[in-house]
mmCIF file with all atom_site columns, C-alpha atoms in Angstrom:
data_model
loop_
_atom_site.group_PDB
_atom_site.id
_atom_site.type_symbol
_atom_site.label_atom_id
_atom_site.label_alt_id
_atom_site.label_comp_id
_atom_site.label_asym_id
_atom_site.label_entity_id
_atom_site.label_seq_id
_atom_site.pdbx_PDB_ins_code
_atom_site.Cartn_x
_atom_site.Cartn_y
_atom_site.Cartn_z
_atom_site.occupancy
_atom_site.B_iso_or_equiv
_atom_site.pdbx_formal_charge
_atom_site.auth_seq_id
_atom_site.auth_comp_id
_atom_site.auth_asym_id
_atom_site.auth_atom_id
_atom_site.pdbx_PDB_model_num
ATOM 1   C CA . MET F 1 1   ? 148.314 -116.259 38.786 1.00 59.00 ? 1   MET F CA 1
ATOM 2   C CA . LYS F 1 2   ? 146.792 -113.938 36.223 1.00 61.00 ? 2   LYS F CA 1
ATOM 3   C CA . ILE F 1 3   ? 144.664 -116.758 34.877 1.00 68.00 ? 3   ILE F CA 1
ATOM 4   C CA . LYS F 1 4   ? 143.171 -117.406 38.332 1.00 66.00 ? 4   LYS F CA 1
ATOM 5   C CA . VAL F 1 5   ? 142.327 -113.741 38.708 1.00 62.00 ? 5   VAL F CA 1
ATOM 6   C CA . ILE F 1 6   ? 140.616 -113.711 35.313 1.00 69.00 ? 6   ILE F CA 1
ATOM 7   C CA . LEU F 1 7   ? 138.578 -116.861 36.146 1.00 70.00 ? 7   LEU F CA 1
ATOM 8   C CA . ILE F 1 8   ? 137.482 -115.406 39.460 1.00 74.00 ? 8   ILE F CA 1
ATOM 9   C CA . ALA F 1 9   ? 136.426 -112.198 37.704 1.00 70.00 ? 9   ALA F CA 1
ATOM 10  C CA . ILE F 1 10  ? 134.435 -114.145 35.120 1.00 78.00 ? 10  ILE F CA 1
ATOM 11  C CA . ILE F 1 11  ? 132.696 -116.175 37.845 1.00 78.00 ? 11  ILE F CA 1
ATOM 12  C CA . ILE F 1 12  ? 131.846 -112.979 39.742 1.00 77.00 ? 12  ILE F CA 1
ATOM 13  C CA . MET F 1 13  ? 130.386 -111.440 36.566 1.00 77.00 ? 13  MET F CA 1
ATOM 14  C CA . ILE F 1 14  ? 128.285 -114.528 35.890 1.00 79.00 ? 14  ILE F CA 1
ATOM 15  C CA . LEU F 1 15  ? 126.973 -114.546 39.441 1.00 77.00 ? 15  LEU F CA 1
ATOM 16  C CA . GLY F 1 16  ? 126.225 -110.824 39.194 1.00 70.00 ? 16  GLY F CA 1
ATOM 17  C CA . LEU F 1 17  ? 124.257 -111.305 35.978 1.00 71.00 ? 17  LEU F CA 1
ATOM 18  C CA . ALA F 1 18  ? 122.314 -114.199 37.539 1.00 65.00 ? 18  ALA F CA 1
ATOM 19  C CA . LEU F 1 19  ? 121.447 -112.173 40.607 1.00 65.00 ? 19  LEU F CA 1
ATOM 20  C CA . GLY F 1 20  ? 120.377 -109.211 38.472 1.00 62.00 ? 20  GLY F CA 1
ATOM 21  C CA . TYR F 1 21  ? 118.058 -111.431 36.399 1.00 59.00 ? 21  TYR F CA 1
ATOM 22  C CA . LEU F 1 22  ? 116.487 -112.893 39.509 1.00 59.00 ? 22  LEU F CA 1
ATOM 23  C CA . MET F 1 23  ? 115.902 -109.408 40.920 1.00 59.00 ? 23  MET F CA 1
ATOM 24  C CA . ILE F 1 24  ? 114.210 -108.294 37.691 1.00 53.00 ? 24  ILE F CA 1
ATOM 25  C CA . ALA F 1 25  ? 111.951 -111.387 37.772 1.00 51.00 ? 25  ALA F CA 1
ATOM 26  C CA . ASP F 1 26  ? 110.940 -110.695 41.358 1.00 55.00 ? 26  ASP F CA 1
ATOM 27  C CA . GLU F 1 27  ? 109.906 -107.139 40.427 1.00 53.00 ? 27  GLU F CA 1
ATOM 28  C CA . SER F 1 28  ? 107.401 -108.350 37.706 1.00 48.00 ? 28  SER F CA 1
ATOM 29  C CA . PRO F 1 29  ? 103.675 -107.967 38.734 1.00 47.00 ? 29  PRO F CA 1
ATOM 30  C CA . SER F 1 30  ? 102.180 -111.051 40.383 1.00 45.00 ? 30  SER F CA 1
ATOM 31  C CA . ASN F 1 31  ? 98.544  -109.770 40.441 1.00 46.00 ? 31  ASN F CA 1
ATOM 32  C CA . PRO F 1 32  ? 96.688  -110.378 37.128 1.00 40.00 ? 32  PRO F CA 1
ATOM 33  C CA . GLU F 1 33  ? 94.946  -107.001 37.586 1.00 44.00 ? 33  GLU F CA 1
ATOM 34  C CA . ASP F 1 34  ? 98.330  -105.277 36.967 1.00 44.00 ? 34  ASP F CA 1
ATOM 35  C CA . PHE F 1 35  ? 98.226  -106.485 33.356 1.00 39.00 ? 35  PHE F CA 1
ATOM 36  C CA . GLY F 1 36  ? 95.294  -104.208 32.463 1.00 42.00 ? 36  GLY F CA 1
ATOM 37  C CA . GLY F 1 37  ? 91.501  -104.263 32.263 1.00 40.00 ? 37  GLY F CA 1
ATOM 38  C CA . GLU F 1 38  ? 91.000  -105.889 28.894 1.00 42.00 ? 38  GLU F CA 1
ATOM 39  C CA . GLY F 1 39  ? 92.079  -109.307 30.033 1.00 40.00 ? 39  GLY F CA 1
ATOM 40  C CA . ASP F 1 40  ? 89.811  -109.056 33.075 1.00 39.00 ? 40  ASP F CA 1
ATOM 41  C CA . GLU F 1 41  ? 86.823  -107.973 31.033 1.00 36.00 ? 41  GLU F CA 1
ATOM 42  C CA . ASN F 1 42  ? 87.271  -110.883 28.671 1.00 33.00 ? 42  ASN F CA 1
ATOM 43  C CA . SER F 1 43  ? 87.460  -113.219 31.613 1.00 30.00 ? 43  SER F CA 1
ATOM 44  C CA . ILE F 1 44  ? 84.263  -111.795 33.106 1.00 28.00 ? 44  ILE F CA 1
ATOM 45  C CA . ILE F 1 45  ? 82.410  -111.964 29.783 1.00 29.00 ? 45  ILE F CA 1
ATOM 46  C CA . SER F 1 46  ? 83.560  -115.509 29.268 1.00 28.00 ? 46  SER F CA 1
ATOM 47  C CA . GLY F 1 47  ? 82.343  -116.377 32.713 1.00 32.00 ? 47  GLY F CA 1
ATOM 48  C CA . ASN F 1 48  ? 78.966  -114.794 32.034 1.00 30.00 ? 48  ASN F CA 1
ATOM 49  C CA . ILE F 1 49  ? 78.636  -116.654 28.772 1.00 30.00 ? 49  ILE F CA 1
ATOM 50  C CA . ILE F 1 50  ? 79.259  -119.930 30.532 1.00 29.00 ? 50  ILE F CA 1
ATOM 51  C CA . LYS F 1 51  ? 76.855  -119.013 33.286 1.00 32.00 ? 51  LYS F CA 1
ATOM 52  C CA . ASP F 1 52  ? 74.163  -117.914 30.830 1.00 35.00 ? 52  ASP F CA 1
ATOM 53  C CA . SER F 1 53  ? 74.544  -121.071 28.819 1.00 32.00 ? 53  SER F CA 1
ATOM 54  C CA . GLU F 1 54  ? 74.118  -123.085 31.986 1.00 35.00 ? 54  GLU F CA 1
ATOM 55  C CA . ASN F 1 55  ? 70.956  -121.135 32.795 1.00 33.00 ? 55  ASN F CA 1
ATOM 56  C CA . ASP F 1 56  ? 69.607  -121.688 29.292 1.00 33.00 ? 56  ASP F CA 1
ATOM 57  C CA . LEU F 1 57  ? 70.201  -125.393 29.575 1.00 30.00 ? 57  LEU F CA 1
ATOM 58  C CA . GLY F 1 58  ? 68.443  -125.370 32.913 1.00 30.00 ? 58  GLY F CA 1
ATOM 59  C CA . SER F 1 59  ? 65.450  -123.556 31.408 1.00 28.00 ? 59  SER F CA 1
ATOM 60  C CA . MET F 1 60  ? 65.332  -125.960 28.524 1.00 28.00 ? 60  MET F CA 1
ATOM 61  C CA . ALA F 1 61  ? 65.482  -128.858 30.901 1.00 29.00 ? 61  ALA F CA 1
ATOM 62  C CA . ASP F 1 62  ? 62.701  -127.370 33.013 1.00 31.00 ? 62  ASP F CA 1
ATOM 63  C CA . SER F 1 63  ? 60.654  -126.597 29.934 1.00 30.00 ? 63  SER F CA 1
ATOM 64  C CA . GLY F 1 64  ? 61.227  -130.065 28.591 1.00 31.00 ? 64  GLY F CA 1
ATOM 65  C CA . GLY F 1 65  ? 60.190  -131.585 31.885 1.00 32.00 ? 65  GLY F CA 1
ATOM 66  C CA . SER F 1 66  ? 57.072  -129.472 31.999 1.00 29.00 ? 66  SER F CA 1
ATOM 67  C CA . SER F 1 67  ? 56.230  -130.282 28.420 1.00 30.00 ? 67  SER F CA 1
ATOM 68  C CA . ASP F 1 68  ? 56.732  -133.970 29.008 1.00 31.00 ? 68  ASP F CA 1
ATOM 69  C CA . GLY F 1 69  ? 54.528  -133.806 32.048 1.00 29.00 ? 69  GLY F CA 1
ATOM 70  C CA . GLY F 1 70  ? 51.871  -131.990 30.078 1.00 29.00 ? 70  GLY F CA 1
ATOM 71  C CA . SER F 1 71  ? 52.062  -134.501 27.284 1.00 26.00 ? 71  SER F CA 1
ATOM 72  C CA . GLY F 1 72  ? 51.988  -137.315 29.751 1.00 29.00 ? 72  GLY F CA 1
ATOM 73  C CA . GLY F 1 73  ? 48.967  -135.727 31.414 1.00 29.00 ? 73  GLY F CA 1
ATOM 74  C CA . ASN F 1 74  ? 47.218  -135.355 28.100 1.00 27.00 ? 74  ASN F CA 1
ATOM 75  C CA . GLY F 1 75  ? 48.109  -138.818 27.076 1.00 29.00 ? 75  GLY F CA 1
ATOM 76  C CA . GLY F 1 76  ? 46.803  -140.127 30.362 1.00 28.00 ? 76  GLY F CA 1
ATOM 77  C CA . GLY F 1 77  ? 43.527  -138.374 29.805 1.00 27.00 ? 77  GLY F CA 1
ATOM 78  C CA . SER F 1 78  ? 43.102  -139.945 26.403 1.00 24.00 ? 78  SER F CA 1
ATOM 79  C CA . SER F 1 79  ? 44.780  -143.230 27.119 1.00 25.00 ? 79  SER F CA 1
ATOM 80  C CA . GLY F 1 80  ? 41.489  -145.093 27.296 1.00 28.00 ? 80  GLY F CA 1
ATOM 81  C CA . GLY F 1 81  ? 41.046  -144.793 23.572 1.00 31.00 ? 81  GLY F CA 1
ATOM 82  C CA . GLY F 1 82  ? 44.562  -144.459 22.216 1.00 31.00 ? 82  GLY F CA 1
ATOM 83  C CA . GLY F 1 83  ? 47.093  -145.794 24.705 1.00 33.00 ? 83  GLY F CA 1
ATOM 84  C CA . GLY F 1 84  ? 48.077  -148.772 22.571 1.00 35.00 ? 84  GLY F CA 1
ATOM 85  C CA . GLY F 1 85  ? 48.522  -147.029 19.234 1.00 37.00 ? 85  GLY F CA 1
ATOM 86  C CA . ASN F 1 86  ? 46.190  -145.709 16.567 1.00 38.00 ? 86  ASN F CA 1
ATOM 87  C CA . SER F 1 87  ? 45.521  -148.959 14.775 1.00 38.00 ? 87  SER F CA 1
ATOM 88  C CA . GLY F 1 88  ? 44.812  -150.752 18.014 1.00 39.00 ? 88  GLY F CA 1
ATOM 89  C CA . SER F 1 89  ? 42.635  -147.880 19.159 1.00 41.00 ? 89  SER F CA 1
ATOM 90  C CA . ASP F 1 90  ? 40.552  -147.851 15.992 1.00 47.00 ? 90  ASP F CA 1
ATOM 91  C CA . SER F 1 91  ? 40.163  -151.591 16.061 1.00 45.00 ? 91  SER F CA 1
ATOM 92  C CA . GLY F 1 92  ? 39.211  -151.634 19.721 1.00 48.00 ? 92  GLY F CA 1
ATOM 93  C CA . SER F 1 93  ? 36.790  -148.752 19.263 1.00 49.00 ? 93  SER F CA 1
ATOM 94  C CA . SER F 1 94  ? 34.931  -150.387 16.405 1.00 57.00 ? 94  SER F CA 1
ATOM 95  C CA . GLU F 1 95  ? 34.723  -153.717 18.199 1.00 69.00 ? 95  GLU F CA 1
ATOM 96  C CA . ASN F 1 96  ? 33.990  -152.726 21.787 1.00 88.00 ? 96  ASN F CA 1
ATOM 97  C CA . CYS F 1 97  ? 32.248  -149.341 21.572 1.00 92.00 ? 97  CYS F CA 1
ATOM 98  C CA . ARG F 1 98  ? 28.695  -148.538 20.617 1.00 92.00 ? 98  ARG F CA 1
ATOM 99  C CA . GLU F 1 99  ? 26.311  -145.599 20.679 1.00 93.00 ? 99  GLU F CA 1
ATOM 100 C CA . SER F 1 100 ? 23.486  -145.734 23.142 1.00 93.00 ? 100 SER F CA 1
ATOM 101 C CA . GLN F 1 101 ? 20.794  -143.357 24.348 1.00 95.00 ? 101 GLN F CA 1
ATOM 102 C CA . ILE F 1 102 ? 21.618  -141.544 27.551 1.00 96.00 ? 102 ILE F CA 1
ATOM 103 C CA . SER F 1 103 ? 19.495  -142.100 30.638 1.00 97.00 ? 103 SER F CA 1
ATOM 104 C CA . TYR F 1 104 ? 16.410  -139.893 30.887 1.00 98.00 ? 104 TYR F CA 1
ATOM 105 C CA . SER F 1 105 ? 13.060  -139.742 32.559 1.00 97.00 ? 105 SER F CA 1
ATOM 106 C CA . ILE F 1 106 ? 9.626   -138.357 31.644 1.00 97.00 ? 106 ILE F CA 1
ATOM 107 C CA . GLN F 1 107 ? 7.631   -137.150 34.625 1.00 97.00 ? 107 GLN F CA 1
ATOM 108 C CA . ASN F 1 108 ? 4.707   -134.951 35.657 1.00 97.00 ? 108 ASN F CA 1
ATOM 109 C CA . PHE F 1 109 ? 2.666   -135.730 32.544 1.00 97.00 ? 109 PHE F CA 1
ATOM 110 C CA . THR F 1 110 ? -0.644  -133.870 32.713 1.00 97.00 ? 110 THR F CA 1
ATOM 111 C CA . TYR F 1 111 ? -3.407  -132.881 30.312 1.00 95.00 ? 111 TYR F CA 1
ATOM 112 C CA . ILE F 1 112 ? -6.374  -130.598 30.713 1.00 97.00 ? 112 ILE F CA 1
ATOM 113 C CA . SER F 1 113 ? -9.473  -130.332 28.530 1.00 97.00 ? 113 SER F CA 1
ATOM 114 C CA . GLU F 1 114 ? -11.197 -126.954 28.518 1.00 97.00 ? 114 GLU F CA 1
ATOM 115 C CA . CYS F 1 115 ? -14.333 -126.061 26.579 1.00 98.00 ? 115 CYS F CA 1
ATOM 116 C CA . ASN F 1 116 ? -14.245 -122.449 25.451 1.00 97.00 ? 116 ASN F CA 1
ATOM 117 C CA . ASP F 1 117 ? -17.695 -122.265 23.841 1.00 97.00 ? 117 ASP F CA 1
ATOM 118 C CA . GLU F 1 118 ? -20.790 -124.391 24.297 1.00 97.00 ? 118 GLU F CA 1
ATOM 119 C CA . GLN F 1 119 ? -24.039 -124.298 22.308 1.00 96.00 ? 119 GLN F CA 1
ATOM 120 C CA . ASN F 1 120 ? -27.127 -126.169 23.489 1.00 94.00 ? 120 ASN F CA 1
ATOM 121 C CA . GLY F 1 121 ? -25.000 -128.439 25.657 1.00 95.00 ? 121 GLY F CA 1
ATOM 122 C CA . VAL F 1 122 ? -22.584 -129.180 22.831 1.00 97.00 ? 122 VAL F CA 1
ATOM 123 C CA . CYS F 1 123 ? -18.950 -127.987 23.011 1.00 98.00 ? 123 CYS F CA 1
ATOM 124 C CA . VAL F 1 124 ? -17.994 -126.299 19.778 1.00 98.00 ? 124 VAL F CA 1
ATOM 125 C CA . ASP F 1 125 ? -14.608 -124.841 20.797 1.00 98.00 ? 125 ASP F CA 1
ATOM 126 C CA . LYS F 1 126 ? -12.177 -126.765 22.982 1.00 98.00 ? 126 LYS F CA 1
ATOM 127 C CA . ASN F 1 127 ? -8.556  -126.433 24.114 1.00 98.00 ? 127 ASN F CA 1
ATOM 128 C CA . ILE F 1 128 ? -6.383  -129.350 25.151 1.00 98.00 ? 128 ILE F CA 1
ATOM 129 C CA . TYR F 1 129 ? -3.295  -128.617 27.274 1.00 98.00 ? 129 TYR F CA 1
ATOM 130 C CA . CYS F 1 130 ? -0.607  -131.271 27.477 1.00 98.00 ? 130 CYS F CA 1
ATOM 131 C CA . ASP F 1 131 ? 2.496   -130.837 29.701 1.00 98.00 ? 131 ASP F CA 1
ATOM 132 C CA . LEU F 1 132 ? 5.398   -133.011 30.791 1.00 98.00 ? 132 LEU F CA 1
ATOM 133 C CA . ASP F 1 133 ? 8.904   -132.708 32.254 1.00 98.00 ? 133 ASP F CA 1
ATOM 134 C CA . ALA F 1 134 ? 11.863  -134.367 30.543 1.00 98.00 ? 134 ALA F CA 1
ATOM 135 C CA . TYR F 1 135 ? 14.885  -135.106 32.751 1.00 98.00 ? 135 TYR F CA 1
ATOM 136 C CA . ASN F 1 136 ? 18.393  -135.559 31.390 1.00 98.00 ? 136 ASN F CA 1
ATOM 137 C CA . LEU F 1 137 ? 19.876  -137.996 33.905 1.00 97.00 ? 137 LEU F CA 1
ATOM 138 C CA . ASP F 1 138 ? 23.324  -138.201 32.340 1.00 96.00 ? 138 ASP F CA 1
ATOM 139 C CA . SER F 1 139 ? 26.162  -136.571 34.261 1.00 95.00 ? 139 SER F CA 1
ATOM 140 C CA . GLU F 1 140 ? 28.119  -135.443 31.188 1.00 94.00 ? 140 GLU F CA 1
ATOM 141 C CA . VAL F 1 141 ? 26.123  -135.253 27.963 1.00 96.00 ? 141 VAL F CA 1
ATOM 142 C CA . ASP F 1 142 ? 23.975  -132.310 26.865 1.00 97.00 ? 142 ASP F CA 1
ATOM 143 C CA . GLY F 1 143 ? 21.619  -132.670 23.947 1.00 97.00 ? 143 GLY F CA 1
ATOM 144 C CA . TYR F 1 144 ? 18.280  -132.153 22.266 1.00 98.00 ? 144 TYR F CA 1
ATOM 145 C CA . PHE F 1 145 ? 15.217  -134.085 23.341 1.00 98.00 ? 145 PHE F CA 1
ATOM 146 C CA . GLY F 1 146 ? 12.281  -134.363 20.988 1.00 98.00 ? 146 GLY F CA 1
ATOM 147 C CA . ILE F 1 147 ? 8.746   -135.049 22.196 1.00 98.00 ? 147 ILE F CA 1
ATOM 148 C CA . GLY F 1 148 ? 5.787   -135.755 19.966 1.00 98.00 ? 148 GLY F CA 1
ATOM 149 C CA . MET F 1 149 ? 2.306   -135.114 21.344 1.00 97.00 ? 149 MET F CA 1
ATOM 150 C CA . HIS F 1 150 ? -0.855  -136.689 19.953 1.00 98.00 ? 150 HIS F CA 1
ATOM 151 C CA . VAL F 1 151 ? -4.453  -135.887 20.787 1.00 97.00 ? 151 VAL F CA 1
ATOM 152 C CA . VAL F 1 152 ? -6.785  -138.852 20.492 1.00 97.00 ? 152 VAL F CA 1
ATOM 153 C CA . GLU F 1 153 ? -10.308 -139.595 21.452 1.00 96.00 ? 153 GLU F CA 1
ATOM 154 C CA . GLU F 1 154 ? -10.489 -141.478 24.713 1.00 94.00 ? 154 GLU F CA 1
ATOM 155 C CA . GLY F 1 155 ? -10.163 -145.225 24.101 1.00 93.00 ? 155 GLY F CA 1
ATOM 156 C CA . TYR F 1 156 ? -8.391  -144.811 20.756 1.00 93.00 ? 156 TYR F CA 1
ATOM 157 C CA . GLN F 1 157 ? -4.761  -145.310 19.720 1.00 92.00 ? 157 GLN F CA 1
ATOM 158 C CA . ILE F 1 158 ? -2.148  -142.984 18.260 1.00 92.00 ? 158 ILE F CA 1
ATOM 159 C CA . VAL F 1 159 ? -2.953  -144.221 14.772 1.00 92.00 ? 159 VAL F CA 1
ATOM 160 C CA . ASP F 1 160 ? -6.323  -142.533 15.220 1.00 93.00 ? 160 ASP F CA 1
ATOM 161 C CA . SER F 1 161 ? -4.682  -139.256 16.268 1.00 96.00 ? 161 SER F CA 1
ATOM 162 C CA . LEU F 1 162 ? -6.835  -136.173 15.736 1.00 97.00 ? 162 LEU F CA 1
ATOM 163 C CA . SER F 1 163 ? -3.897  -133.757 16.017 1.00 97.00 ? 163 SER F CA 1
ATOM 164 C CA . TYR F 1 164 ? -0.142  -133.893 16.419 1.00 98.00 ? 164 TYR F CA 1
ATOM 165 C CA . ASP F 1 165 ? 2.670   -131.509 17.389 1.00 98.00 ? 165 ASP F CA 1
ATOM 166 C CA . PHE F 1 166 ? 6.420   -131.869 17.951 1.00 98.00 ? 166 PHE F CA 1
ATOM 167 C CA . GLN F 1 167 ? 8.865   -129.939 20.118 1.00 98.00 ? 167 GLN F CA 1
ATOM 168 C CA . GLU F 1 168 ? 12.635  -130.202 20.404 1.00 98.00 ? 168 GLU F CA 1
ATOM 169 C CA . ILE F 1 169 ? 14.445  -128.661 23.396 1.00 98.00 ? 169 ILE F CA 1
ATOM 170 C CA . MET F 1 170 ? 18.090  -128.630 24.522 1.00 98.00 ? 170 MET F CA 1
ATOM 171 C CA . ILE F 1 171 ? 18.534  -130.090 28.005 1.00 98.00 ? 171 ILE F CA 1
ATOM 172 C CA . THR F 1 172 ? 21.889  -129.917 29.751 1.00 97.00 ? 172 THR F CA 1
ATOM 173 C CA . ASN F 1 173 ? 23.231  -132.788 31.832 1.00 95.00 ? 173 ASN F CA 1
ATOM 174 C CA . GLU F 1 174 ? 21.435  -133.484 35.093 1.00 96.00 ? 174 GLU F CA 1
ATOM 175 C CA . ASN F 1 175 ? 18.760  -130.916 34.273 1.00 97.00 ? 175 ASN F CA 1
ATOM 176 C CA . LYS F 1 176 ? 15.125  -130.831 33.199 1.00 97.00 ? 176 LYS F CA 1
ATOM 177 C CA . LYS F 1 177 ? 12.856  -128.892 30.842 1.00 98.00 ? 177 LYS F CA 1
ATOM 178 C CA . LYS F 1 178 ? 9.116   -128.623 30.542 1.00 98.00 ? 178 LYS F CA 1
ATOM 179 C CA . PHE F 1 179 ? 7.344   -129.394 27.264 1.00 98.00 ? 179 PHE F CA 1
ATOM 180 C CA . GLN F 1 180 ? 4.005   -127.599 26.853 1.00 98.00 ? 180 GLN F CA 1
ATOM 181 C CA . PHE F 1 181 ? 1.509   -128.215 24.063 1.00 98.00 ? 181 PHE F CA 1
ATOM 182 C CA . VAL F 1 182 ? -1.804  -126.517 23.306 1.00 98.00 ? 182 VAL F CA 1
ATOM 183 C CA . PHE F 1 183 ? -4.346  -127.851 20.830 1.00 98.00 ? 183 PHE F CA 1
ATOM 184 C CA . ASN F 1 184 ? -7.580  -126.190 19.734 1.00 98.00 ? 184 ASN F CA 1
ATOM 185 C CA . PHE F 1 185 ? -10.586 -127.947 18.249 1.00 98.00 ? 185 PHE F CA 1
ATOM 186 C CA . GLN F 1 186 ? -13.567 -126.227 16.716 1.00 98.00 ? 186 GLN F CA 1
ATOM 187 C CA . SER F 1 187 ? -16.570 -128.130 15.418 1.00 97.00 ? 187 SER F CA 1
ATOM 188 C CA . SER F 1 188 ? -20.355 -128.293 15.412 1.00 95.00 ? 188 SER F CA 1
ATOM 189 C CA . GLY F 1 189 ? -22.789 -130.992 16.485 1.00 94.00 ? 189 GLY F CA 1
ATOM 190 C CA . GLU F 1 190 ? -22.523 -133.772 18.967 1.00 95.00 ? 190 GLU F CA 1
ATOM 191 C CA . GLU F 1 191 ? -20.162 -135.773 16.756 1.00 94.00 ? 191 GLU F CA 1
ATOM 192 C CA . GLY F 1 192 ? -17.675 -132.922 16.322 1.00 96.00 ? 192 GLY F CA 1
ATOM 193 C CA . ASN F 1 193 ? -14.166 -133.298 17.711 1.00 97.00 ? 193 ASN F CA 1
ATOM 194 C CA . ALA F 1 194 ? -14.627 -130.387 20.092 1.00 97.00 ? 194 ALA F CA 1
ATOM 195 C CA . ASN F 1 195 ? -17.470 -132.286 21.761 1.00 97.00 ? 195 ASN F CA 1
ATOM 196 C CA . LYS F 1 196 ? -15.525 -135.511 22.186 1.00 97.00 ? 196 LYS F CA 1
ATOM 197 C CA . ILE F 1 197 ? -13.653 -136.631 25.284 1.00 96.00 ? 197 ILE F CA 1
ATOM 198 C CA . LEU F 1 198 ? -10.067 -136.080 24.247 1.00 97.00 ? 198 LEU F CA 1
ATOM 199 C CA . THR F 1 199 ? -6.773  -137.091 25.809 1.00 96.00 ? 199 THR F CA 1
ATOM 200 C CA . CYS F 1 200 ? -3.060  -136.668 25.152 1.00 96.00 ? 200 CYS F CA 1
ATOM 201 C CA . VAL F 1 201 ? -0.539  -139.362 24.277 1.00 96.00 ? 201 VAL F CA 1
ATOM 202 C CA . TYR F 1 202 ? 3.168   -138.505 24.037 1.00 97.00 ? 202 TYR F CA 1
ATOM 203 C CA . THR F 1 203 ? 6.010   -140.212 22.207 1.00 97.00 ? 203 THR F CA 1
ATOM 204 C CA . THR F 1 204 ? 9.719   -139.708 22.928 1.00 97.00 ? 204 THR F CA 1
ATOM 205 C CA . GLU F 1 205 ? 11.123  -139.245 19.448 1.00 97.00 ? 205 GLU F CA 1
ATOM 206 C CA . LYS F 1 206 ? 14.619  -137.903 20.019 1.00 97.00 ? 206 LYS F CA 1
ATOM 207 C CA . VAL F 1 207 ? 17.112  -138.636 22.807 1.00 97.00 ? 207 VAL F CA 1
ATOM 208 C CA . PRO F 1 208 ? 20.834  -137.706 22.874 1.00 97.00 ? 208 PRO F CA 1
ATOM 209 C CA . LYS F 1 209 ? 23.329  -140.523 22.479 1.00 96.00 ? 209 LYS F CA 1
ATOM 210 C CA . LYS F 1 210 ? 26.808  -141.184 23.780 1.00 94.00 ? 210 LYS F CA 1
ATOM 211 C CA . GLU F 1 211 ? 29.515  -143.718 23.064 1.00 91.00 ? 211 GLU F CA 1
ATOM 212 C CA . ILE F 1 212 ? 29.780  -146.562 25.529 1.00 89.00 ? 212 ILE F CA 1
ATOM 213 C CA . CYS F 1 213 ? 32.920  -148.691 25.469 1.00 89.00 ? 213 CYS F CA 1
ATOM 214 C CA . GLU F 1 214 ? 33.161  -152.048 27.222 1.00 83.00 ? 214 GLU F CA 1
#
């Protein structure tokens, strides 16, 4: 009988201890905020680090995409000469490209002979004015045009030129410039140059060039 009482008492004690432990466990804080601020701050910082790293990767990806697009754009612009590689480009350029004068036009060529002084019906002082317009017809290339102007006696050739002058002028694409020359002749007698019938003959001596590839 005593043994039964002792066993029952032991069982009751064990059950009491178990219930007490469960009650203590139920009273522990279930909200993570009850553990203090340091853990929360670390969690927030960690979250920010992850978020920032994601943003950085996004920026790098965007930058990379933009850079690739820019490179692709630049490559596209220069692909005519170098799309297939440097060696191929150099070879193709030397074989299929050449330099050629740009398109131009010479218009409004005029010359005026003016006697400044006459003695006994003989001109002893004469000016010759020679003008022309040079047109750069190219849509892209600017450059210097050089015009040579010769004064010859009427009926003679440039090889018999009595005077010569040269002018060089920059003309931008699809634009024009006027070349103006003035020559003065002074002489005496009927056979002097000032008394001769003189005219102007021009030569186009310099024209810009550009590379043409076929």
